[in-house]
Tab-separated table of C-alpha atoms in Angstrom:
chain	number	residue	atom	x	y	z
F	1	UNK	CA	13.434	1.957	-16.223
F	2	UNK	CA	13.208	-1.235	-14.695
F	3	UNK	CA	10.408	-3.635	-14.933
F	4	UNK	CA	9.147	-7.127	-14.232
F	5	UNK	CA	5.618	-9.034	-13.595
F	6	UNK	CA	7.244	-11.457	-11.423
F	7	UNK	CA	3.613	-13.718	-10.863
F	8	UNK	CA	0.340	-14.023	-8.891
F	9	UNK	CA	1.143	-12.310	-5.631
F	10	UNK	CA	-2.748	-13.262	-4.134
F	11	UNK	CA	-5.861	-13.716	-4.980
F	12	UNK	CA	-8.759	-11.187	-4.070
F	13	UNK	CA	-11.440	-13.104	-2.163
F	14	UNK	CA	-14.777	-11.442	-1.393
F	15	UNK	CA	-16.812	-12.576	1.449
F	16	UNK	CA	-19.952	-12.452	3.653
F	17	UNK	CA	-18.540	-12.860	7.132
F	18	UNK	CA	-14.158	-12.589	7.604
F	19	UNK	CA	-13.379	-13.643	10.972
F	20	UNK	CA	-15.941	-17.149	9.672
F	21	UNK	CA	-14.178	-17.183	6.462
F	22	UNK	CA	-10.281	-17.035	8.089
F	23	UNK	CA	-11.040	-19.139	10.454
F	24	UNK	CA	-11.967	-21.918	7.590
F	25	UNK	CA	-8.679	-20.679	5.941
F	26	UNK	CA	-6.793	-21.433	8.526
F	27	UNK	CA	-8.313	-24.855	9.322
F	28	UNK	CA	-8.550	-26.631	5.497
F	29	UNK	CA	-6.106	-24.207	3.819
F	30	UNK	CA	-3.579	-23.519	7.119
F	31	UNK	CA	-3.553	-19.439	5.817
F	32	UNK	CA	-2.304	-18.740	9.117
F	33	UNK	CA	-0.142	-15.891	8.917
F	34	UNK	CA	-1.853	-12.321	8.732
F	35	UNK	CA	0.374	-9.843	7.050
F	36	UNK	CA	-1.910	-7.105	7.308
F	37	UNK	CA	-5.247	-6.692	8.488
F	38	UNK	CA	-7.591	-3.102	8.529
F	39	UNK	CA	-10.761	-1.391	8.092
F	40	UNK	CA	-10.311	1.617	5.827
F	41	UNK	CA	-12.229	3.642	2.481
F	42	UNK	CA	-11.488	2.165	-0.439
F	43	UNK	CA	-11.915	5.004	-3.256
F	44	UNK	CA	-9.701	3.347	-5.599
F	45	UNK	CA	-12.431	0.810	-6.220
F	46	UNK	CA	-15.212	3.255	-7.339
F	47	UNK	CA	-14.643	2.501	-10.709
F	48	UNK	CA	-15.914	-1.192	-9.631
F	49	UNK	CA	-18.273	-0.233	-7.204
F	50	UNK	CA	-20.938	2.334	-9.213
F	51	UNK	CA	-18.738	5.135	-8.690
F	52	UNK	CA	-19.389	5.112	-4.663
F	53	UNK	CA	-16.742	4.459	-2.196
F	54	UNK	CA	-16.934	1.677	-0.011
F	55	UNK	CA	-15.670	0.615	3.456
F	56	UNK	CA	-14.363	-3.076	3.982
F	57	UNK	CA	-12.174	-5.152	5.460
F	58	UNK	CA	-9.120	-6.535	4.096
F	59	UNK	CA	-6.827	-8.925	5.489
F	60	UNK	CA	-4.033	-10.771	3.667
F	61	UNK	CA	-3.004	-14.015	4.808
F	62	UNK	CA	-0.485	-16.548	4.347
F	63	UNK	CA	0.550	-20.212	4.187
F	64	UNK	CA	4.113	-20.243	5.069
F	65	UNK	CA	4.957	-23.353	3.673
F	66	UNK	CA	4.121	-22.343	0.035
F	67	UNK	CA	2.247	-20.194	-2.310
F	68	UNK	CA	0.326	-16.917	-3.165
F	69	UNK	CA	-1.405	-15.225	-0.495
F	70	UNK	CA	-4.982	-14.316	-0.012
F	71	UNK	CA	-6.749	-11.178	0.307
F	72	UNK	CA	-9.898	-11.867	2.132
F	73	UNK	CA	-12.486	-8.644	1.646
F	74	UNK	CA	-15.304	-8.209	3.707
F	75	UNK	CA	-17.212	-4.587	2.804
F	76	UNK	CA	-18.715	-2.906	6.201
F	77	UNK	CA	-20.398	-0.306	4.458
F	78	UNK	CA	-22.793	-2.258	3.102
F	79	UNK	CA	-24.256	-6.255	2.630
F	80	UNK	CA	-22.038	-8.247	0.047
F	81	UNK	CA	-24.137	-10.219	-2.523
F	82	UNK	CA	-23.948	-13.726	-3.425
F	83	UNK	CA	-24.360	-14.338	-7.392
F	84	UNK	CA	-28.222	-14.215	-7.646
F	85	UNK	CA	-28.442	-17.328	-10.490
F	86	UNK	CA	-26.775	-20.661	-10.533
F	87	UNK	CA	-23.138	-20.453	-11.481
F	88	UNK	CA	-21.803	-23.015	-14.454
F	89	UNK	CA	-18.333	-23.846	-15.300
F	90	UNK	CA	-17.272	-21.852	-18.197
F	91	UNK	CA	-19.039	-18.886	-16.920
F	92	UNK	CA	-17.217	-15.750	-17.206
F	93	UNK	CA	-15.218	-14.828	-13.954
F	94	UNK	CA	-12.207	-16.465	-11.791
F	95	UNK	CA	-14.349	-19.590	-11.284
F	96	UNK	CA	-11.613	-21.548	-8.937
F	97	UNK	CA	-8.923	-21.148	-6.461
F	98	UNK	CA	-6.118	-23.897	-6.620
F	99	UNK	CA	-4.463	-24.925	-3.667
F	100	UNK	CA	-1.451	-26.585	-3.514
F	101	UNK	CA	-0.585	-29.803	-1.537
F	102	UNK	CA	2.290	-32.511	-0.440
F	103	UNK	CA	-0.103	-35.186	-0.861
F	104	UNK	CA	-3.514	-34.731	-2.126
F	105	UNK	CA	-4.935	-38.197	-0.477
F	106	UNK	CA	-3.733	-37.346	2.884
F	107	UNK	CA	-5.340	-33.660	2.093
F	108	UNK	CA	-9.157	-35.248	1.343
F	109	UNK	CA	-8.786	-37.574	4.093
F	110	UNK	CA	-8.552	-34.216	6.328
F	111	UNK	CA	-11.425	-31.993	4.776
F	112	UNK	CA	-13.732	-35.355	4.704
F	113	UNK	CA	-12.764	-36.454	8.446
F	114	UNK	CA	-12.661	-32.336	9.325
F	115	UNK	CA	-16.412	-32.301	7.797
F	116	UNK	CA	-15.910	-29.673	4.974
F	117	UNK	CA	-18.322	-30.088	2.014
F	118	UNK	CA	-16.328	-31.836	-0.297
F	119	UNK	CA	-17.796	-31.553	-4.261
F	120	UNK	CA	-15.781	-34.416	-5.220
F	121	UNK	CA	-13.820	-37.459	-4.933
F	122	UNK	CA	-9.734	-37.591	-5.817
F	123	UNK	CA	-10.381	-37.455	-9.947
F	124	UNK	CA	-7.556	-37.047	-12.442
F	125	UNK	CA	-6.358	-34.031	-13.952
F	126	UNK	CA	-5.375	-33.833	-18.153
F	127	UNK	CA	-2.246	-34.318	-17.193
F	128	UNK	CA	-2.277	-37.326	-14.285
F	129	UNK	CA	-2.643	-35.440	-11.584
F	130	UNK	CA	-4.972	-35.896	-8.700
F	131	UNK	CA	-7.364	-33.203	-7.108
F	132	UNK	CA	-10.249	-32.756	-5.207
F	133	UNK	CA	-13.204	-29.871	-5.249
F	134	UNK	CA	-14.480	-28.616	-1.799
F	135	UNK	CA	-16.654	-25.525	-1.276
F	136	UNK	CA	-16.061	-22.690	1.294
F	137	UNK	CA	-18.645	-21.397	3.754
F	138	UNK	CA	-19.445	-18.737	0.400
F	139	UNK	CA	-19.888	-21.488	-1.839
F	140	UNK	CA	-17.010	-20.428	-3.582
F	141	UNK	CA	-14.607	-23.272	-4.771
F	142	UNK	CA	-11.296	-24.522	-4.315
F	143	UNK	CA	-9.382	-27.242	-5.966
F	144	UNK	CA	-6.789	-28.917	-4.114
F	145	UNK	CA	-3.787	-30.046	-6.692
F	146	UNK	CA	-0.287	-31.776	-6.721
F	147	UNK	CA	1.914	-29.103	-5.911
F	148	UNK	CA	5.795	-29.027	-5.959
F	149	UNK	CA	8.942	-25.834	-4.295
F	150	UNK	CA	7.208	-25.884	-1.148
F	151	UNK	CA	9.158	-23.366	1.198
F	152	UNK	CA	8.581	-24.940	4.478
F	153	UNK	CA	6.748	-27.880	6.280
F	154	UNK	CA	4.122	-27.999	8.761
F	155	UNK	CA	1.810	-30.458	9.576
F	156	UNK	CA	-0.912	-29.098	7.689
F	157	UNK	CA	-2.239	-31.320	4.454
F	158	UNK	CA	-2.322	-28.325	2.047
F	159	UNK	CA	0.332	-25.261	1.175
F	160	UNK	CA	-1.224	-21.826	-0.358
F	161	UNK	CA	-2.991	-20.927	-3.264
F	162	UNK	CA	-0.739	-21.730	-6.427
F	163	UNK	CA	-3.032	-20.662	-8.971
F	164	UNK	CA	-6.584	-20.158	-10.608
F	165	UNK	CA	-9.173	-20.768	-13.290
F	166	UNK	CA	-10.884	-18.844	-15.015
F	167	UNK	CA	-13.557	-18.359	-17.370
F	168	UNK	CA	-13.364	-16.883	-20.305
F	169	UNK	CA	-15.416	-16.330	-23.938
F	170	UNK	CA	-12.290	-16.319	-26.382
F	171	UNK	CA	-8.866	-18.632	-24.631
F	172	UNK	CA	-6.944	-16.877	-27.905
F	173	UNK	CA	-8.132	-13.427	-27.561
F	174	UNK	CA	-7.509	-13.913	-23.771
F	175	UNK	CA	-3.784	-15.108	-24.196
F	176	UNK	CA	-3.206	-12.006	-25.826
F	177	UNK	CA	-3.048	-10.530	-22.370
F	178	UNK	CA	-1.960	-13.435	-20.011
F	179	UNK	CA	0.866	-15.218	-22.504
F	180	UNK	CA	1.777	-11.993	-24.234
F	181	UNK	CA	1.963	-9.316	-21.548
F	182	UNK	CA	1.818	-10.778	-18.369
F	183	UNK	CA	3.937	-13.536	-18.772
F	184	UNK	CA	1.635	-16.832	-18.325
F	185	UNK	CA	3.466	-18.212	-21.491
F	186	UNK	CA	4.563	-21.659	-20.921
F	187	UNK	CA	2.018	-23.970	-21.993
F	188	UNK	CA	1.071	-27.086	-19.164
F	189	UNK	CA	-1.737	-28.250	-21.895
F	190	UNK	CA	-4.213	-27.208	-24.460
F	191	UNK	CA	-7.262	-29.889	-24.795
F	192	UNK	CA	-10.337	-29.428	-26.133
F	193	UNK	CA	-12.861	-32.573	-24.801
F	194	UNK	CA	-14.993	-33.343	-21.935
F	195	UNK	CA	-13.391	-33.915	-18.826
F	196	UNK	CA	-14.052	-36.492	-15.898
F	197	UNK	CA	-12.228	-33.747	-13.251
F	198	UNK	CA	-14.601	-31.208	-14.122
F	199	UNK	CA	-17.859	-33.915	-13.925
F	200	UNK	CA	-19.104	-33.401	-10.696
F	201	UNK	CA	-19.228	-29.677	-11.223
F	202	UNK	CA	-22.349	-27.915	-11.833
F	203	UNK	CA	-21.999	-27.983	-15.468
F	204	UNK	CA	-18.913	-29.647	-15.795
F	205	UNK	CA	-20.444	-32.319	-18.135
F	206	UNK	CA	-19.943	-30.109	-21.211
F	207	UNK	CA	-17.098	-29.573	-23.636
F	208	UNK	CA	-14.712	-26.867	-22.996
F	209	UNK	CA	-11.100	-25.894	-24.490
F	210	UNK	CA	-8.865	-25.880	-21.250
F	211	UNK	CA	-5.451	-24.375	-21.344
F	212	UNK	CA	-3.044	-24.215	-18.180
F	213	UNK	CA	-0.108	-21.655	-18.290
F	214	UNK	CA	3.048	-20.922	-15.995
F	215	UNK	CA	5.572	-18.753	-16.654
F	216	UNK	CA	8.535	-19.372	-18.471
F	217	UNK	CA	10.886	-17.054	-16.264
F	218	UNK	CA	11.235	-17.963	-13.241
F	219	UNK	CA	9.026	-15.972	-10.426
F	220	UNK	CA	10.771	-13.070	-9.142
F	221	UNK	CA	10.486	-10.219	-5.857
F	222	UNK	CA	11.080	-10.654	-2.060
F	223	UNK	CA	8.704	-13.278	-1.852
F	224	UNK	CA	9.634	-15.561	-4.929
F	225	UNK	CA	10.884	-18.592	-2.273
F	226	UNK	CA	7.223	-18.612	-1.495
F	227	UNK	CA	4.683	-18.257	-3.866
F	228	UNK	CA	7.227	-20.021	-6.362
F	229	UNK	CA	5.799	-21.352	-9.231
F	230	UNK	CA	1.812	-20.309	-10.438
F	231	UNK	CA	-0.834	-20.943	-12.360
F	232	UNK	CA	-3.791	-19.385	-14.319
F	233	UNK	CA	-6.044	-22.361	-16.495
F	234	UNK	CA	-8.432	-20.384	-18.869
F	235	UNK	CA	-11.421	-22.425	-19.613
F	236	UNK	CA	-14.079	-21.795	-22.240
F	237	UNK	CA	-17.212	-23.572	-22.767
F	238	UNK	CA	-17.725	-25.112	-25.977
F	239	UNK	CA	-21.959	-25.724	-26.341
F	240	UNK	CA	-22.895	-23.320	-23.725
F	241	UNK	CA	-22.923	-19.603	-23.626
F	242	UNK	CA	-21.511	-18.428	-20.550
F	243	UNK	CA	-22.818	-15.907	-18.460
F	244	UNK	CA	-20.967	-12.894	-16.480
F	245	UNK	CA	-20.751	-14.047	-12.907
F	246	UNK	CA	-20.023	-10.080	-11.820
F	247	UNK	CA	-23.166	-8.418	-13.906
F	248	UNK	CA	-25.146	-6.299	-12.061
F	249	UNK	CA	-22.635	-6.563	-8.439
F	250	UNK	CA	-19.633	-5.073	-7.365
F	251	UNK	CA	-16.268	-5.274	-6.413
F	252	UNK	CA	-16.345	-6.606	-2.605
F	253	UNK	CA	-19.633	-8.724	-3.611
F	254	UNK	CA	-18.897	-12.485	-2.844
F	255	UNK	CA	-16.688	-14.179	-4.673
F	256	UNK	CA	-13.093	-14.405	-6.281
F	257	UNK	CA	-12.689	-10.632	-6.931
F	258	UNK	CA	-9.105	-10.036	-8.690
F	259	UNK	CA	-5.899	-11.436	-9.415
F	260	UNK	CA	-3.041	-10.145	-7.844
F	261	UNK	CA	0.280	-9.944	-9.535
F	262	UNK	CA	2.930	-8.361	-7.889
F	263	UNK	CA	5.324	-6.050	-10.221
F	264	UNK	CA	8.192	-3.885	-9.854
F	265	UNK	CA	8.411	-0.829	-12.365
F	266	UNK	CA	4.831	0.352	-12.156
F	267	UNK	CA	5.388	3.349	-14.475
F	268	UNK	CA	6.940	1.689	-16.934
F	269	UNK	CA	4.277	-1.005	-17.043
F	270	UNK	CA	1.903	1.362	-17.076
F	271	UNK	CA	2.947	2.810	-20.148
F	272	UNK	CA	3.650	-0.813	-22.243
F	273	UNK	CA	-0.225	-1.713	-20.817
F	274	UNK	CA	-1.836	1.635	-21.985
F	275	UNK	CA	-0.201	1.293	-25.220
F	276	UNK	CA	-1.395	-3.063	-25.918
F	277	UNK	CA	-4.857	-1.576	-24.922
F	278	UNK	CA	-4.965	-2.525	-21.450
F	279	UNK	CA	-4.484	0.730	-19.934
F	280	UNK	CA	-4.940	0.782	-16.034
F	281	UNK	CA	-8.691	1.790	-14.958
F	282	UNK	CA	-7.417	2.901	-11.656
F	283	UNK	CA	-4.254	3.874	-10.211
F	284	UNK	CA	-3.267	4.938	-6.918
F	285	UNK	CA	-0.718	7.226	-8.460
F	286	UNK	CA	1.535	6.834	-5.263
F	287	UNK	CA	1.970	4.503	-2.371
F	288	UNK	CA	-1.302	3.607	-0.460
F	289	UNK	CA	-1.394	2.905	2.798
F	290	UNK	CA	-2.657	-0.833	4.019
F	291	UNK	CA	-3.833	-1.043	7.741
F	292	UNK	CA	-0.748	1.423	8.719
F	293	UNK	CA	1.985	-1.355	7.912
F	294	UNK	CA	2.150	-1.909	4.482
F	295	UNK	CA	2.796	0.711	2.149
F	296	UNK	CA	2.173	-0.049	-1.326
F	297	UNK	CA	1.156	1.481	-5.164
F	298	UNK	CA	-2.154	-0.299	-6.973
F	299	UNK	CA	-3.553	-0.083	-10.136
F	300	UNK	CA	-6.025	-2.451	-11.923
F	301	UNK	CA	-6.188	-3.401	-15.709
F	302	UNK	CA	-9.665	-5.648	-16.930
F	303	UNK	CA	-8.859	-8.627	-19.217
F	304	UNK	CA	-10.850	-9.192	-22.310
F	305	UNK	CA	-13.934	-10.188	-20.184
F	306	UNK	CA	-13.839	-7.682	-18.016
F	307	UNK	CA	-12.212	-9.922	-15.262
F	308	UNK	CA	-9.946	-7.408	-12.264
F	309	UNK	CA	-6.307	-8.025	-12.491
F	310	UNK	CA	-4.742	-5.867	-9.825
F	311	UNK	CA	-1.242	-5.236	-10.048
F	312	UNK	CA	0.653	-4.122	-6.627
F	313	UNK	CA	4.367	-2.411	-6.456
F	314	UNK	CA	5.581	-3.276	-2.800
F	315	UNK	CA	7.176	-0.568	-1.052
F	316	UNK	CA	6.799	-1.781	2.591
F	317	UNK	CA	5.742	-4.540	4.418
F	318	UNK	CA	5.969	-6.053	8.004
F	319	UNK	CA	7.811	-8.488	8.729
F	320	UNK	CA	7.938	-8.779	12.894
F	321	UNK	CA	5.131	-5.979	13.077
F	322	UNK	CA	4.836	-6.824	17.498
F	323	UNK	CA	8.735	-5.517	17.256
F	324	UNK	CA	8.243	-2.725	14.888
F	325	UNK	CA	10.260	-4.546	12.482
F	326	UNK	CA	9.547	-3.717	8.911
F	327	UNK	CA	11.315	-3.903	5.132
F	328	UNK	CA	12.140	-1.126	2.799
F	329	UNK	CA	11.752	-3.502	-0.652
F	330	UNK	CA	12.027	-0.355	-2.524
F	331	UNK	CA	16.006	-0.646	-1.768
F	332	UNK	CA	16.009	-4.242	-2.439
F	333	UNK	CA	17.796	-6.150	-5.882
F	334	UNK	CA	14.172	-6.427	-7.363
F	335	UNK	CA	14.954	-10.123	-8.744
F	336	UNK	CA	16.817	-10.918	-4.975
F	337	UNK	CA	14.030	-12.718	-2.960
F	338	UNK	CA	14.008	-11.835	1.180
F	339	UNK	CA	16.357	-13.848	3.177
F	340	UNK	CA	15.167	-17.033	5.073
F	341	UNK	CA	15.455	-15.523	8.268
F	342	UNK	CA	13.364	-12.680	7.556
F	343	UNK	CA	10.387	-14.792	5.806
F	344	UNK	CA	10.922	-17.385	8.352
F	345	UNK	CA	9.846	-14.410	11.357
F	346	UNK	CA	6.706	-14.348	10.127
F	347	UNK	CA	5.389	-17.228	11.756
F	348	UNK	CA	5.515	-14.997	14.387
F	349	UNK	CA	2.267	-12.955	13.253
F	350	UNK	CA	0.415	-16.691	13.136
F	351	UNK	CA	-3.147	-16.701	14.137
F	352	UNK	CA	-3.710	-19.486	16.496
F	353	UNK	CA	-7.364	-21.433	16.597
């Protein structure tokens, strides 16, 4: 049987209010295009969510011009919960979202003029780099970066989401997942120091061991011309003892929630997880149905922390939804990405401001 991790699909964003939270999307990040949007159960998650099935809101969106997607989560069944002490870097969770961009000077001259809370100046990366910190109305954080395989151009400052960091206790113990099984094996850099990016970050004046990973096989699936090339920097603190960021809340609760890697082959993957010890905690067993125009199959797997990595077999998805135009990916080359013209006719499902 067939089967591939091909990379981060999206990132799983909880949050207090979505149409506020888009709307800032689509303004500093330009995640314009809506791929799917609905209100529905979500008894998949009970695992995460004290064994009682919530209602929310989930809506993935898009930057066209590059980059993993978003799934912004807003529960309706209840009152999301911010983290209830103050978060350090190094704590144990997906800390950051990294967003790509053309030109990161031109970016912060945008989010400073545009008035969004910026946490930083333009500081230097380990590896020369520039990038910027700004906050979202959830206080959660984003890091715009140098990014490169942009798909298309716009005239907004930033692409998508191109990757993540995250904390963790043990970077080697965590590679054993990420490197070994999920692909994240090409090393970017390994340092161990204190670093002047991470200095204007609420605890960013410690020492931590920092390692940024990209695959070594090129991305793969439909939408491989846009996401291209991603990201996942573990960080660990080195004189601090970290603290969960998801004890005592649940999936849907503010903040990054999962990682989403998109995967073709669920079964067999499924059975190589279960036997490296990182058996999927839920499964949808079949396809599930997202707002009526996606159809896909989910499971979830936790890494050595305890951090969601959701993994998501597309069978479905709309491409020209007003026209009832939709792809079967199931029939698809699983390596062959979607054709221009079809990833290009999604800029007809933009959300205008």
């Amino acid at each position: 049987m067939y089967k591939r991790i091909n990379g981060i699909q999206h990132i799983g964003v909880g949050v207090l209010d979505s149409e506020k939270s888009q709307k800032w999307y689509r303004q500093f990040l330009g995640m314009d295009i809506r791929m799917f949007d609905g209100v529905a159960p979500a008894p998949l998650m009970d695992v995460y969510t004290h064994n009682e099935t919530i209602t929310k809101r989930a809506s993935m969106i898009l930057n066209l011009q590059g980059g993993c997607a978003m799934e912004v989560v807003n529960p309706t069944s209840f009152e999301p919960r911010k983290v209830e002490f103050d978060i350090e870097l190094g704590d144990i969770a997906i800390y950051i979202t990294q967003v790509k961009s053309r030109d990161v000077q031109q970016a912060y001259n945008y989010f400073k003029a545009k008035g969004a809370k910026l946490l930083s100046e333009i500081v230097q990366m380990p590896d020369g780099s520039s990038t910027f910190y700004v906050e979202d109305p959830n206080e959660l954080i984003f890091q715009i970066v140098e990014g490169k395989n942009f798909y298309t151009k716009t005239k907004h400052v930033t692409g998508g989401p191109n990757g993540c960091v995250v904390g963790v206790t043990d970077i080697d113990k965590s590679r054993k997942l990420y490197s070994d099984i999920l692909g994240y094996d090409q090393v970017v850099y390994d340092l161990t120091d204190q670093f002047a990016d991470f200095k204007s970050l609420k605890g960013g004046e410690k020492k931590f061991r920092r390692v940024r990973l990209t695959q070594s096989n090129p991305p793969g699936g439909g939408f491989a011309k846009v996401s291209a090339d991603t990201y996942i920097e573990l960080i660990q603190a080195i004189d601090y003892t970290p603290q969960k960021v998801w004890k005592g809340r649940i999936w849907g609760d503010v903040g990054f929630v999962h990682i989403g890697l998109d995967v073709r082959g669920m079964k067999g993957l499924g059975e190589d997880l279960d036997a490296k010890g990182f058996g999927f905690t839920c499964d949808t067993q079949d396809t599930l149905d997202m707002g009526g125009t996606t159809r896909v199959h989910c499971t979830y797997i936790d890494d050595p922390d305890g951090i969601l990595i959701e993994m998501i077999e597309v069978y479905k998805i709309p491409i020209l939804e007003k026209l009832g135009i939709f792809l079967d990916v199931e029939k698809r080359d699983p390596l062959k990405p979607l054709p221009d013209f079809m990833l290009k006719a999604l800029r007809f499902s933009r959300i205008k401001d």
